[in-house]
Tab-separated table of C-alpha atoms in Angstrom:
chain	number	residue	atom	x	y	z
A	1	GLU	CA	107.989	106.643	59.437
A	2	ALA	CA	108.900	106.510	63.231
A	3	ASP	CA	108.203	110.059	63.417
A	4	LEU	CA	104.794	109.700	61.485
A	5	PHE	CA	103.932	106.793	63.966
A	6	TYR	CA	104.663	108.586	67.109
A	7	GLY	CA	103.098	111.952	65.929
A	8	ALA	CA	99.761	109.968	65.315
A	9	ILE	CA	99.848	108.379	68.513
A	10	GLN	CA	100.597	111.931	70.410
A	11	GLY	CA	97.732	113.080	68.142
A	12	LEU	CA	95.671	110.607	69.144
A	13	VAL	CA	96.121	111.049	72.877
A	14	ALA	CA	95.658	114.668	72.558
A	15	GLY	CA	92.113	114.234	71.065
A	16	LEU	CA	91.268	113.204	74.691
A	17	ASP	CA	91.444	117.003	75.490
A	18	ASP	CA	93.136	116.191	78.629
A	19	PRO	CA	96.262	118.505	79.572
A	20	TYR	CA	97.604	115.823	81.921
A	21	SER	CA	97.061	112.957	79.226
A	22	THR	CA	100.035	112.340	77.087
A	23	TYR	CA	102.014	110.330	75.050
A	24	PHE	CA	105.845	110.454	74.776
A	25	PRO	CA	108.187	109.294	72.390
A	26	PRO	CA	111.265	107.469	73.008
A	27	ILE	CA	113.514	110.599	74.025
A	28	GLU	CA	110.859	112.454	75.823
A	29	ALA	CA	110.084	109.518	77.840
A	30	ARG	CA	113.719	109.518	79.291
A	31	GLU	CA	113.397	112.924	80.237
A	32	PHE	CA	110.313	112.668	81.667
A	33	ALA	CA	111.504	109.382	83.827
A	34	LYS	CA	114.462	111.836	85.420
A	35	ASP	CA	111.843	114.195	86.368
A	36	LEU	CA	110.159	111.545	88.557
A	37	ALA	CA	113.510	110.748	89.702
A	38	GLY	CA	114.382	113.941	90.682
A	39	GLU	CA	116.901	115.154	88.731
A	40	PHE	CA	116.923	117.194	85.400
A	41	GLU	CA	118.100	120.476	83.511
A	42	GLY	CA	115.493	123.156	83.088
A	43	ILE	CA	114.329	126.113	85.289
A	44	GLY	CA	113.061	124.307	88.106
A	45	ALA	CA	109.212	125.410	87.757
A	46	GLU	CA	106.141	123.182	87.664
A	47	ILE	CA	103.908	124.481	85.071
A	48	GLY	CA	99.963	123.416	84.177
A	49	VAL	CA	97.268	124.266	82.357
A	50	ARG	CA	93.767	126.297	83.667
A	51	ASN	CA	91.184	127.353	81.497
A	52	GLU	CA	93.611	126.298	78.569
A	53	GLN	CA	96.002	129.076	79.407
A	54	LEU	CA	99.741	127.623	80.418
A	55	ILE	CA	100.655	128.852	84.009
A	56	ILE	CA	103.145	128.514	86.611
A	57	VAL	CA	102.127	126.242	89.194
A	58	ALA	CA	104.970	126.637	91.309
A	59	PRO	CA	109.024	127.678	91.047
A	60	LEU	CA	111.054	125.085	92.972
A	61	PRO	CA	113.213	126.887	96.350
A	62	GLY	CA	116.208	128.078	94.901
A	63	SER	CA	115.636	127.453	91.480
A	64	PRO	CA	116.603	129.641	88.417
A	65	ALA	CA	113.010	130.297	87.861
A	66	GLU	CA	112.720	131.655	91.539
A	67	ALA	CA	115.620	133.548	91.197
A	68	ALA	CA	114.061	135.222	88.284
A	69	GLY	CA	111.107	136.405	89.772
A	70	ILE	CA	108.432	133.668	88.120
A	71	GLN	CA	106.219	133.414	90.682
A	72	ALA	CA	103.312	130.665	91.197
A	73	GLY	CA	100.151	131.582	89.229
A	74	ASP	CA	102.008	133.448	86.585
A	75	LYS	CA	100.709	133.314	82.852
A	76	ILE	CA	103.135	131.907	80.272
A	77	PHE	CA	101.965	133.536	76.598
A	78	ALA	CA	105.489	132.601	74.930
A	79	ILE	CA	108.413	130.446	75.156
A	80	ASN	CA	111.325	132.077	73.143
A	81	GLU	CA	108.670	133.945	71.435
A	82	LYS	CA	106.634	131.122	70.124
A	83	ASP	CA	103.001	131.335	71.415
A	84	THR	CA	101.728	129.036	74.001
A	85	PHE	CA	98.125	129.101	73.177
A	86	SER	CA	98.161	125.599	71.173
A	87	MET	CA	100.538	123.960	73.032
A	88	THR	CA	100.159	120.979	74.799
A	89	LEU	CA	101.640	120.707	78.864
A	90	GLU	CA	104.287	118.627	77.223
A	91	GLU	CA	105.372	120.314	74.511
A	92	ALA	CA	105.965	123.728	76.838
A	93	VAL	CA	108.318	121.564	79.334
A	94	MET	CA	110.268	120.388	76.471
A	95	ASN	CA	110.291	123.971	75.195
A	96	ILE	CA	111.657	125.468	78.372
A	97	ARG	CA	114.057	122.610	79.533
A	98	GLY	CA	117.495	122.390	77.801
A	99	GLU	CA	121.003	122.116	78.372
A	100	LYS	CA	122.730	123.722	81.457
A	101	GLY	CA	124.004	127.179	80.822
A	102	THR	CA	121.577	127.714	78.129
A	103	THR	CA	118.480	130.333	78.459
A	104	VAL	CA	114.965	130.320	77.743
A	105	LEU	CA	112.777	133.399	77.193
A	106	LEU	CA	109.650	133.469	78.890
A	107	THR	CA	106.933	136.022	78.060
A	108	ILE	CA	104.764	136.163	81.382
A	109	THR	CA	102.276	138.283	83.258
A	110	HIS	CA	101.852	138.090	87.113
A	111	ASN	CA	98.273	140.087	87.080
A	112	GLY	CA	97.135	140.927	83.514
A	113	PHE	CA	97.991	141.753	79.968
A	114	ASP	CA	99.310	145.057	81.530
A	115	THR	CA	102.390	143.865	82.642
A	116	ILE	CA	103.415	141.701	79.929
A	117	GLU	CA	107.099	141.124	80.445
A	118	ASP	CA	109.972	138.982	78.849
A	119	VAL	CA	111.836	137.182	81.314
A	120	SER	CA	115.394	135.515	80.248
A	121	VAL	CA	116.092	132.316	82.590
A	122	GLU	CA	119.641	130.604	82.379
A	123	ARG	CA	118.865	126.744	82.838
A	124	ASP	CA	120.607	124.297	85.117
A	125	THR	CA	120.836	121.253	86.588
A	126	ILE	CA	117.919	121.127	89.138
A	127	THR	CA	118.181	118.517	92.010
A	128	ILE	CA	114.986	118.383	93.909
A	129	PRO	CA	115.464	118.487	97.965
A	130	THR	CA	112.249	116.831	98.720
A	131	VAL	CA	112.405	117.506	102.387
A	132	ILE	CA	114.416	119.504	104.921
A	133	TRP	CA	113.746	120.197	108.434
A	134	GLU	CA	115.013	122.227	111.441
A	135	MET	CA	114.306	122.983	114.945
A	136	LYS	CA	112.648	126.445	115.600
A	137	GLU	CA	111.957	128.019	119.250
A	138	ASP	CA	109.814	126.373	121.756
A	139	SER	CA	110.573	122.720	120.277
A	140	ILE	CA	108.712	123.465	117.300
A	141	ALA	CA	109.854	121.487	114.195
A	142	TYR	CA	109.765	123.239	110.965
A	143	MET	CA	109.375	120.434	107.768
A	144	ARG	CA	109.619	121.790	104.410
A	145	LEU	CA	108.427	119.318	102.042
A	146	SER	CA	108.929	120.461	98.446
A	147	TYR	CA	108.017	117.608	95.971
A	148	PHE	CA	106.671	113.695	96.070
A	149	ASN	CA	109.468	111.808	93.871
A	150	GLU	CA	111.236	108.612	94.016
A	151	SER	CA	113.580	110.037	97.081
A	152	THR	CA	110.595	111.608	99.120
A	153	TRP	CA	110.018	108.561	101.219
A	154	ALA	CA	113.426	107.966	102.022
A	155	ASP	CA	113.956	111.483	102.995
A	156	PHE	CA	110.726	112.023	104.835
A	157	ASP	CA	111.033	108.924	107.118
A	158	ARG	CA	114.634	110.035	108.155
A	159	SER	CA	113.294	113.342	109.228
A	160	VAL	CA	110.750	111.671	111.105
A	161	GLN	CA	113.036	109.866	113.141
A	162	GLU	CA	115.407	112.750	113.485
A	163	ILE	CA	112.209	115.108	114.525
A	164	LEU	CA	110.954	112.499	117.094
A	165	LEU	CA	114.660	111.998	118.534
A	166	ALA	CA	114.779	116.041	118.963
A	167	ASN	CA	111.496	116.130	121.477
A	168	ALA	CA	109.567	118.137	119.189
A	169	LYS	CA	106.481	119.681	120.798
A	170	GLY	CA	104.731	120.524	117.475
A	171	ILE	CA	105.530	120.482	113.832
A	172	VAL	CA	104.753	123.162	110.819
A	173	LEU	CA	104.485	121.225	107.534
A	174	ASP	CA	105.188	123.774	104.887
A	175	MET	CA	103.781	122.440	101.456
A	176	ARG	CA	103.524	125.754	99.644
A	177	MET	CA	104.641	125.679	96.172
A	178	ASN	CA	104.681	121.641	96.380
A	179	PRO	CA	103.400	120.735	92.807
A	180	GLY	CA	102.858	116.795	93.811
A	181	GLY	CA	104.305	113.561	92.470
A	182	PHE	CA	103.847	110.113	93.489
A	183	LEU	CA	100.580	109.152	94.636
A	184	GLN	CA	101.385	106.527	96.904
A	185	THR	CA	104.159	108.635	98.391
A	186	SER	CA	101.301	111.115	99.333
A	187	VAL	CA	99.356	108.249	100.945
A	188	ASP	CA	102.581	107.045	102.965
A	189	VAL	CA	103.092	110.753	104.061
A	190	ALA	CA	99.461	111.566	105.270
A	191	SER	CA	99.253	108.306	107.047
A	192	GLU	CA	102.147	109.382	109.702
A	193	TRP	CA	99.165	111.927	110.985
A	194	ILE	CA	96.351	109.442	110.632
A	195	GLU	CA	96.033	106.274	112.575
A	196	GLN	CA	93.360	104.629	110.803
A	197	GLY	CA	90.482	105.248	108.018
A	198	VAL	CA	90.781	106.464	104.781
A	199	VAL	CA	93.316	108.943	103.351
A	200	VAL	CA	91.970	109.416	99.775
A	201	SER	CA	89.616	107.778	97.361
A	202	GLU	CA	90.136	107.312	93.409
A	203	ARG	CA	87.075	107.327	91.474
A	204	PHE	CA	86.937	105.827	87.737
A	205	ALA	CA	84.703	106.400	84.995
A	206	ASP	CA	82.797	103.269	85.037
A	207	GLY	CA	82.046	104.083	88.619
A	208	ARG	CA	84.340	101.983	90.485
A	209	GLU	CA	86.687	103.213	93.619
A	210	ASN	CA	89.787	102.515	94.718
A	211	THR	CA	90.094	103.511	98.617
A	212	HIS	CA	93.731	104.064	99.940
A	213	ARG	CA	93.725	103.639	103.778
A	214	SER	CA	96.249	104.793	106.546
A	215	ARG	CA	98.967	102.531	107.048
A	216	GLY	CA	102.505	102.485	108.612
A	217	LYS	CA	103.483	103.600	111.774
A	218	HIS	CA	101.480	107.403	112.302
A	219	ARG	CA	104.410	108.398	114.121
A	220	PHE	CA	103.210	112.302	114.459
A	221	ALA	CA	99.452	111.079	114.776
A	222	SER	CA	99.458	112.966	118.349
A	223	MET	CA	101.379	115.513	117.397
A	224	PRO	CA	100.229	119.408	117.124
A	225	THR	CA	100.732	120.295	113.359
A	226	ILE	CA	100.195	123.271	111.170
A	227	VAL	CA	100.039	122.290	107.439
A	228	LEU	CA	100.975	125.664	105.382
A	229	VAL	CA	99.534	125.362	101.749
A	230	ASP	CA	99.382	128.116	98.992
A	231	GLU	CA	98.299	128.409	95.401
A	232	GLY	CA	101.017	126.321	94.478
A	233	THR	CA	100.300	123.100	96.410
A	234	ALA	CA	98.785	120.700	93.936
A	235	SER	CA	97.834	117.125	93.374
A	236	GLY	CA	99.972	114.802	95.977
A	237	SER	CA	100.322	117.867	98.735
A	238	GLU	CA	96.871	118.428	98.116
A	239	ILE	CA	96.033	114.957	99.296
A	240	VAL	CA	98.085	115.160	102.658
A	241	ALA	CA	96.611	118.575	103.645
A	242	GLY	CA	92.792	117.189	102.677
A	243	ALA	CA	93.271	114.229	104.793
A	244	ILE	CA	94.783	115.898	107.801
A	245	GLN	CA	91.923	118.609	107.537
A	246	ASP	CA	89.340	116.076	107.141
A	247	HIS	CA	90.601	113.515	109.879
A	248	GLU	CA	91.297	116.771	112.270
A	249	ALA	CA	94.850	115.822	112.422
A	250	GLY	CA	96.200	119.009	112.160
A	251	THR	CA	95.214	122.954	111.198
A	252	VAL	CA	95.417	123.757	107.376
A	253	ILE	CA	96.625	127.493	106.858
A	254	GLY	CA	97.441	129.735	103.921
A	255	ALA	CA	95.736	130.249	100.755
A	256	GLN	CA	93.230	128.202	98.716
A	257	THR	CA	95.264	125.297	96.724
A	258	TYR	CA	95.460	124.472	93.149
A	259	GLY	CA	92.957	121.927	92.575
A	260	LYS	CA	94.854	119.320	90.428
A	261	GLY	CA	93.003	116.241	91.820
A	262	SER	CA	93.162	113.767	88.643
A	263	VAL	CA	95.271	110.640	88.766
A	264	GLN	CA	97.721	109.666	86.031
A	265	ASP	CA	99.143	106.172	84.994
A	266	PHE	CA	102.557	105.965	83.620
A	267	GLU	CA	103.706	103.180	81.732
A	268	ILE	CA	106.693	102.830	79.503
A	269	LEU	CA	106.048	100.532	76.517
A	270	PRO	CA	108.563	98.056	75.062
A	271	ASP	CA	110.236	100.568	72.360
A	272	GLY	CA	110.969	102.975	75.401
A	273	SER	CA	108.196	105.497	74.517
A	274	ALA	CA	105.396	105.993	77.350
A	275	LEU	CA	101.940	106.890	77.906
A	276	LYS	CA	100.787	109.084	80.781
A	277	LEU	CA	96.977	108.710	80.750
A	278	THR	CA	93.985	110.312	83.230
A	279	ILE	CA	92.730	107.332	84.798
A	280	ALA	CA	90.876	108.433	87.962
A	281	LYS	CA	90.070	111.337	90.247
A	282	TRP	CA	90.757	111.523	93.593
A	283	PHE	CA	88.701	112.677	96.819
A	284	THR	CA	89.372	113.543	100.291
A	285	PRO	CA	88.115	111.297	103.241
A	286	ASP	CA	85.094	113.669	103.348
A	287	ASP	CA	84.178	113.015	99.920
A	288	ARG	CA	85.236	116.168	99.021
A	289	ALA	CA	86.317	116.537	94.798
A	290	ILE	CA	89.507	118.903	94.653
A	291	ASP	CA	89.827	118.633	91.048
A	292	GLY	CA	89.450	122.195	89.928
A	293	GLU	CA	88.493	123.322	93.257
A	294	GLY	CA	91.359	123.006	95.525
A	295	ILE	CA	91.584	122.676	99.302
A	296	VAL	CA	90.428	125.700	101.336
A	297	PRO	CA	92.642	126.330	104.401
A	298	ASP	CA	90.755	126.249	108.120
A	299	ILE	CA	92.517	129.658	108.552
A	300	ILE	CA	93.401	132.033	105.697
A	301	VAL	CA	96.388	134.165	105.278
A	302	GLU	CA	95.518	136.995	103.291
A	303	GLU	CA	99.152	138.019	102.992
A	304	MET	CA	101.411	135.117	102.829
A	305	PHE	CA	104.733	137.391	102.272
A	306	PHE	CA	105.600	141.105	103.261
A	307	VAL	CA	107.752	142.904	101.128
A	308	PRO	CA	109.081	145.828	102.424
A	309	GLU	CA	109.437	149.128	100.246
A	310	GLU	CA	112.475	150.875	99.268
A	311	GLY	CA	114.048	152.960	101.591
A	312	SER	CA	112.292	151.415	104.507
A	313	GLU	CA	114.174	150.318	108.043
A	314	GLN	CA	112.901	146.750	107.581
A	315	THR	CA	114.968	145.066	104.375
A	316	GLU	CA	113.932	141.487	105.012
A	317	ILE	CA	111.009	139.879	103.180
A	318	GLN	CA	108.828	138.581	106.213
A	319	ASP	CA	106.951	135.070	105.582
A	320	MET	CA	103.552	135.973	107.601
A	321	GLY	CA	102.429	132.287	106.755
A	322	LEU	CA	105.182	130.874	108.771
A	323	GLU	CA	104.950	133.574	111.550
A	324	LYS	CA	101.113	132.474	111.812
A	325	ALA	CA	101.597	128.990	112.041
A	326	PHE	CA	104.264	129.263	114.776
A	327	GLU	CA	101.808	131.351	116.570
A	328	LEU	CA	99.273	129.159	116.386
A	329	LEU	CA	101.186	126.445	117.797
A	330	LYS	CA	102.828	128.395	120.694
A	331	LYS	CA	99.269	128.965	122.041
């Protein structure tokens, strides 16, 4: 009876025809909460739905998915030979995740039906390093922001203090393949570059609007900044990129972002189950809707990475996006 009850509610929420709204029975709710906490067992890839097709939004840096050659934008046609056509986003996540050391078989394509292939990925414990940074040449700080979860703000705040103490003259904020996360953390991060004004607005179906304004210390407000984005930059990272772009607090370069501009509320219910429900869409300070559109960079980088051909003298992959960012800051 419990299974029927939970199944009925799952079907009710699925009837909204929104890939980001879902109901979690207690076990699945606990797994999703682990994800928000920044640790889980799986392959380390953010997945999404576009045009009713399951796709890879971004493999996480250093993850089994990245090691297996899975890329942002890859389409997933089957999971363990099970067709994904009618599969919800959460069903796909639960099928891909599993115990460390076990494998999952993904049927994917990088660029069309002619290149469909089976990729076996061994699951592992995924601990998401949300913020890393290092000082580069000419006192330019490079910060990689990979997610917005429970530990992100503490990691980011500590990194900001260290960068300022190191007397950085500029910063490259790398949010490529950042799938997003907590809205409030995104607002706090963006506020470090924006002294005053709107960071992002939420707009509800009944016409109400909730405006999130800049807050905090604005420690990077006068720091020359380049923001790196790509097709895997989604949700909360689009909030940050859009706010910095609209306030002209930095230059956004790279590729057009994913375009996930809806807001979900996550509520744990008394029996341990949970409801994740889309409640609003968000808009940049200049009132640009990002859902389905994404952020268009100020400068497009046509080839983000240069992969040398076999037999050539150059053997290392060249990060063209990062090189462009450093070039702009050194001018």
